Amino acid sequence: ALPILLAIRGLGNIASGSPGQVLKHGAQLLTSMINAMDDKDDGNNVVTLEAKSSLSKILEYVDEKDIRSVLIHIAIRIRPFFDSEKDELRKASITLFGKLTKFSKGNNEDVFFEQIINGLVTLLLHLQDPRHEVDRKS
């Protein structure tokens, strides 16, 4: 898992080192992050956590047309982690979900709104999360 973790971290760091490359290769970066979140050999979810953190970094620079096609897929993938026992996973998932909302207008609005409604109870409960990093993200 370490080589995958380092590769995903490197791809996420492209956002700070070369934002133009994120714009140019946005679709491939998004696909890599989604695949990393779905890594079946990631029992401790370290790759998943890194993919969520890296995805949050690149979202600022990715072309809106690239994210729209995978927006709902990402939202569905991260919602189960709102209830994770690991603070870092909860925080990264809620942060990423929040950043996805800026892409929810247009064709995806109704479907994304459904994802918000489905996760609303969990998000509201996390407003009282004992970990302040998590409740601030809710």
PDB file of C-alpha atoms in Angstrom:
ATOM      1  CA  ALA A   1       0.000   0.000   0.000  1.00  0.00           C
ATOM      2  CA  LEU A   2       2.957   2.350   0.567  1.00  0.00           C
ATOM      3  CA  PRO A   3       3.825   2.791  -3.143  1.00  0.00           C
ATOM      4  CA  ILE A   4       0.160   3.560  -3.927  1.00  0.00           C
ATOM      5  CA  LEU A   5      -0.043   5.941  -0.974  1.00  0.00           C
ATOM      6  CA  LEU A   6       3.040   7.839  -2.130  1.00  0.00           C
ATOM      7  CA  ALA A   7       1.800   7.971  -5.723  1.00  0.00           C
ATOM      8  CA  ILE A   8      -1.566   9.397  -4.647  1.00  0.00           C
ATOM      9  CA  ARG A   9       0.159  11.926  -2.380  1.00  0.00           C
ATOM     10  CA  GLY A  10       2.374  12.995  -5.270  1.00  0.00           C
ATOM     11  CA  LEU A  11      -0.596  13.399  -7.588  1.00  0.00           C
ATOM     12  CA  GLY A  12      -2.342  15.518  -4.955  1.00  0.00           C
ATOM     13  CA  ASN A  13       0.729  17.692  -4.551  1.00  0.00           C
ATOM     14  CA  ILE A  14       0.514  18.617  -8.226  1.00  0.00           C
ATOM     15  CA  ALA A  15      -2.193  21.062  -7.120  1.00  0.00           C
ATOM     16  CA  SER A  16       0.282  23.149  -5.158  1.00  0.00           C
ATOM     17  CA  GLY A  17       3.276  22.656  -7.444  1.00  0.00           C
ATOM     18  CA  SER A  18       1.704  22.912 -10.890  1.00  0.00           C
ATOM     19  CA  PRO A  19      -1.993  23.849 -10.902  1.00  0.00           C
ATOM     20  CA  GLY A  20      -1.975  24.121 -14.693  1.00  0.00           C
ATOM     21  CA  GLN A  21      -1.235  20.404 -14.904  1.00  0.00           C
ATOM     22  CA  VAL A  22      -4.324  19.700 -12.786  1.00  0.00           C
ATOM     23  CA  LEU A  23      -6.415  21.611 -15.290  1.00  0.00           C
ATOM     24  CA  LYS A  24      -4.766  19.799 -18.197  1.00  0.00           C
ATOM     25  CA  HIS A  25      -5.007  16.279 -16.716  1.00  0.00           C
ATOM     26  CA  GLY A  26      -8.051  16.712 -14.465  1.00  0.00           C
ATOM     27  CA  ALA A  27     -10.024  13.719 -15.721  1.00  0.00           C
ATOM     28  CA  GLN A  28      -7.084  11.336 -15.225  1.00  0.00           C
ATOM     29  CA  LEU A  29      -6.350  12.727 -11.756  1.00  0.00           C
ATOM     30  CA  LEU A  30      -9.980  12.340 -10.715  1.00  0.00           C
ATOM     31  CA  THR A  31     -10.025   8.761 -11.989  1.00  0.00           C
ATOM     32  CA  SER A  32      -6.845   7.969 -10.048  1.00  0.00           C
ATOM     33  CA  MET A  33      -8.269   9.411  -6.824  1.00  0.00           C
ATOM     34  CA  ILE A  34     -11.567   7.544  -7.216  1.00  0.00           C
ATOM     35  CA  ASN A  35      -9.743   4.276  -7.892  1.00  0.00           C
ATOM     36  CA  ALA A  36      -7.539   4.851  -4.843  1.00  0.00           C
ATOM     37  CA  MET A  37     -10.615   5.409  -2.652  1.00  0.00           C
ATOM     38  CA  ASP A  38     -11.897   2.037  -3.888  1.00  0.00           C
ATOM     39  CA  ASP A  39      -8.637   0.171  -3.144  1.00  0.00           C
ATOM     40  CA  LYS A  40      -9.701  -3.253  -1.836  1.00  0.00           C
ATOM     41  CA  ASP A  41      -6.261  -3.956  -0.330  1.00  0.00           C
ATOM     42  CA  ASP A  42      -6.453  -0.893   1.910  1.00  0.00           C
ATOM     43  CA  GLY A  43      -7.616  -2.489   5.159  1.00  0.00           C
ATOM     44  CA  ASN A  44      -6.552   0.457   7.321  1.00  0.00           C
ATOM     45  CA  ASN A  45      -7.930   3.008   4.841  1.00  0.00           C
ATOM     46  CA  VAL A  46      -4.628   4.908   4.649  1.00  0.00           C
ATOM     47  CA  VAL A  47      -4.775   5.068   0.847  1.00  0.00           C
ATOM     48  CA  THR A  48      -8.443   6.075   1.021  1.00  0.00           C
ATOM     49  CA  LEU A  49      -7.584   8.865   3.444  1.00  0.00           C
ATOM     50  CA  GLU A  50      -4.759  10.114   1.236  1.00  0.00           C
ATOM     51  CA  ALA A  51      -6.979   9.969  -1.856  1.00  0.00           C
ATOM     52  CA  LYS A  52      -9.635  12.081  -0.128  1.00  0.00           C
ATOM     53  CA  SER A  53      -7.071  14.617   1.036  1.00  0.00           C
ATOM     54  CA  SER A  54      -5.455  14.778  -2.402  1.00  0.00           C
ATOM     55  CA  LEU A  55      -8.807  15.040  -4.129  1.00  0.00           C
ATOM     56  CA  SER A  56      -9.703  17.967  -1.875  1.00  0.00           C
ATOM     57  CA  LYS A  57      -6.484  19.685  -3.008  1.00  0.00           C
ATOM     58  CA  ILE A  58      -7.004  19.201  -6.727  1.00  0.00           C
ATOM     59  CA  LEU A  59     -10.691  20.185  -6.748  1.00  0.00           C
ATOM     60  CA  GLU A  60      -9.678  23.826  -6.553  1.00  0.00           C
ATOM     61  CA  TYR A  61      -7.968  23.585  -9.949  1.00  0.00           C
ATOM     62  CA  VAL A  62      -9.885  20.907 -11.851  1.00  0.00           C
ATOM     63  CA  ASP A  63     -12.093  21.889 -14.785  1.00  0.00           C
ATOM     64  CA  GLU A  64     -15.764  21.843 -13.842  1.00  0.00           C
ATOM     65  CA  LYS A  65     -16.678  19.657 -16.826  1.00  0.00           C
ATOM     66  CA  ASP A  66     -14.264  16.964 -15.591  1.00  0.00           C
ATOM     67  CA  ILE A  67     -15.769  16.795 -12.106  1.00  0.00           C
ATOM     68  CA  ARG A  68     -19.422  16.904 -13.168  1.00  0.00           C
ATOM     69  CA  SER A  69     -19.276  13.435 -14.729  1.00  0.00           C
ATOM     70  CA  VAL A  70     -17.981  11.829 -11.508  1.00  0.00           C
ATOM     71  CA  LEU A  71     -19.512  14.107  -8.871  1.00  0.00           C
ATOM     72  CA  ILE A  72     -22.274  11.780  -7.727  1.00  0.00           C
ATOM     73  CA  HIS A  73     -19.963   8.762  -7.821  1.00  0.00           C
ATOM     74  CA  ILE A  74     -17.547  10.524  -5.461  1.00  0.00           C
ATOM     75  CA  ALA A  75     -20.352  11.704  -3.150  1.00  0.00           C
ATOM     76  CA  ILE A  76     -21.741   8.180  -2.883  1.00  0.00           C
ATOM     77  CA  ARG A  77     -18.247   6.771  -2.185  1.00  0.00           C
ATOM     78  CA  ILE A  78     -17.449   9.174   0.653  1.00  0.00           C
ATOM     79  CA  ARG A  79     -20.773   9.272   2.487  1.00  0.00           C
ATOM     80  CA  PRO A  80     -20.260   5.945   4.332  1.00  0.00           C
ATOM     81  CA  PHE A  81     -17.114   7.411   5.909  1.00  0.00           C
ATOM     82  CA  PHE A  82     -19.121  10.123   7.676  1.00  0.00           C
ATOM     83  CA  ASP A  83     -19.674   7.462  10.357  1.00  0.00           C
ATOM     84  CA  SER A  84     -16.115   6.134  10.440  1.00  0.00           C
ATOM     85  CA  GLU A  85     -14.595   5.492  13.840  1.00  0.00           C
ATOM     86  CA  LYS A  86     -11.392   7.109  12.568  1.00  0.00           C
ATOM     87  CA  ASP A  87     -11.450  10.866  13.137  1.00  0.00           C
ATOM     88  CA  GLU A  88      -9.206  11.563  10.161  1.00  0.00           C
ATOM     89  CA  LEU A  89     -11.486   9.676   7.770  1.00  0.00           C
ATOM     90  CA  ARG A  90     -14.582  11.478   9.050  1.00  0.00           C
ATOM     91  CA  LYS A  91     -12.863  14.844   8.747  1.00  0.00           C
ATOM     92  CA  ALA A  92     -11.483  14.157   5.238  1.00  0.00           C
ATOM     93  CA  SER A  93     -14.853  12.856   4.037  1.00  0.00           C
ATOM     94  CA  ILE A  94     -16.845  15.790   5.370  1.00  0.00           C
ATOM     95  CA  THR A  95     -14.269  18.262   4.018  1.00  0.00           C
ATOM     96  CA  LEU A  96     -14.360  16.660   0.585  1.00  0.00           C
ATOM     97  CA  PHE A  97     -18.165  16.549   0.566  1.00  0.00           C
ATOM     98  CA  GLY A  98     -18.244  20.252   1.380  1.00  0.00           C
ATOM     99  CA  LYS A  99     -15.856  21.044  -1.470  1.00  0.00           C
ATOM    100  CA  LEU A 100     -17.975  19.007  -3.879  1.00  0.00           C
ATOM    101  CA  THR A 101     -21.006  21.194  -3.235  1.00  0.00           C
ATOM    102  CA  LYS A 102     -19.604  23.978  -5.422  1.00  0.00           C
ATOM    103  CA  PHE A 103     -19.952  21.647  -8.430  1.00  0.00           C
ATOM    104  CA  SER A 104     -23.514  20.559  -7.651  1.00  0.00           C
ATOM    105  CA  LYS A 105     -25.357  23.166  -9.714  1.00  0.00           C
ATOM    106  CA  GLY A 106     -26.960  22.342 -13.045  1.00  0.00           C
ATOM    107  CA  ASN A 107     -27.709  18.793 -14.173  1.00  0.00           C
ATOM    108  CA  ASN A 108     -26.424  17.207 -10.960  1.00  0.00           C
ATOM    109  CA  GLU A 109     -28.269  19.496  -8.566  1.00  0.00           C
ATOM    110  CA  ASP A 110     -31.219  17.210  -7.757  1.00  0.00           C
ATOM    111  CA  VAL A 111     -29.110  14.072  -7.416  1.00  0.00           C
ATOM    112  CA  PHE A 112     -26.507  15.826  -5.277  1.00  0.00           C
ATOM    113  CA  PHE A 113     -29.246  17.352  -3.123  1.00  0.00           C
ATOM    114  CA  GLU A 114     -30.467  13.796  -2.518  1.00  0.00           C
ATOM    115  CA  GLN A 115     -26.970  12.883  -1.282  1.00  0.00           C
ATOM    116  CA  ILE A 116     -27.056  15.847   1.094  1.00  0.00           C
ATOM    117  CA  ILE A 117     -30.455  14.796   2.446  1.00  0.00           C
ATOM    118  CA  ASN A 118     -29.287  11.188   2.868  1.00  0.00           C
ATOM    119  CA  GLY A 119     -26.252  12.331   4.855  1.00  0.00           C
ATOM    120  CA  LEU A 120     -27.927  15.174   6.727  1.00  0.00           C
ATOM    121  CA  VAL A 121     -28.594  13.343   9.996  1.00  0.00           C
ATOM    122  CA  THR A 122     -24.999  12.159  10.170  1.00  0.00           C
ATOM    123  CA  LEU A 123     -23.660  15.615   9.351  1.00  0.00           C
ATOM    124  CA  LEU A 124     -25.865  17.212  11.996  1.00  0.00           C
ATOM    125  CA  LEU A 125     -24.709  14.684  14.588  1.00  0.00           C
ATOM    126  CA  HIS A 126     -21.108  15.535  13.768  1.00  0.00           C
ATOM    127  CA  LEU A 127     -21.766  19.138  14.723  1.00  0.00           C
ATOM    128  CA  GLN A 128     -21.429  17.731  18.241  1.00  0.00           C
ATOM    129  CA  ASP A 129     -18.406  15.566  17.405  1.00  0.00           C
ATOM    130  CA  PRO A 130     -15.947  15.352  20.319  1.00  0.00           C
ATOM    131  CA  ARG A 131     -13.135  16.036  17.846  1.00  0.00           C
ATOM    132  CA  HIS A 132     -13.243  19.748  17.062  1.00  0.00           C
ATOM    133  CA  GLU A 133     -11.528  19.268  13.679  1.00  0.00           C
ATOM    134  CA  VAL A 134     -14.498  17.142  12.603  1.00  0.00           C
ATOM    135  CA  ASP A 135     -17.309  19.320  13.978  1.00  0.00           C
ATOM    136  CA  ARG A 136     -15.848  22.425  12.319  1.00  0.00           C
ATOM    137  CA  LYS A 137     -15.983  20.669   8.934  1.00  0.00           C
ATOM    138  CA  SER A 138     -19.638  19.727   9.429  1.00  0.00           C
TER     139      SER A 138
END
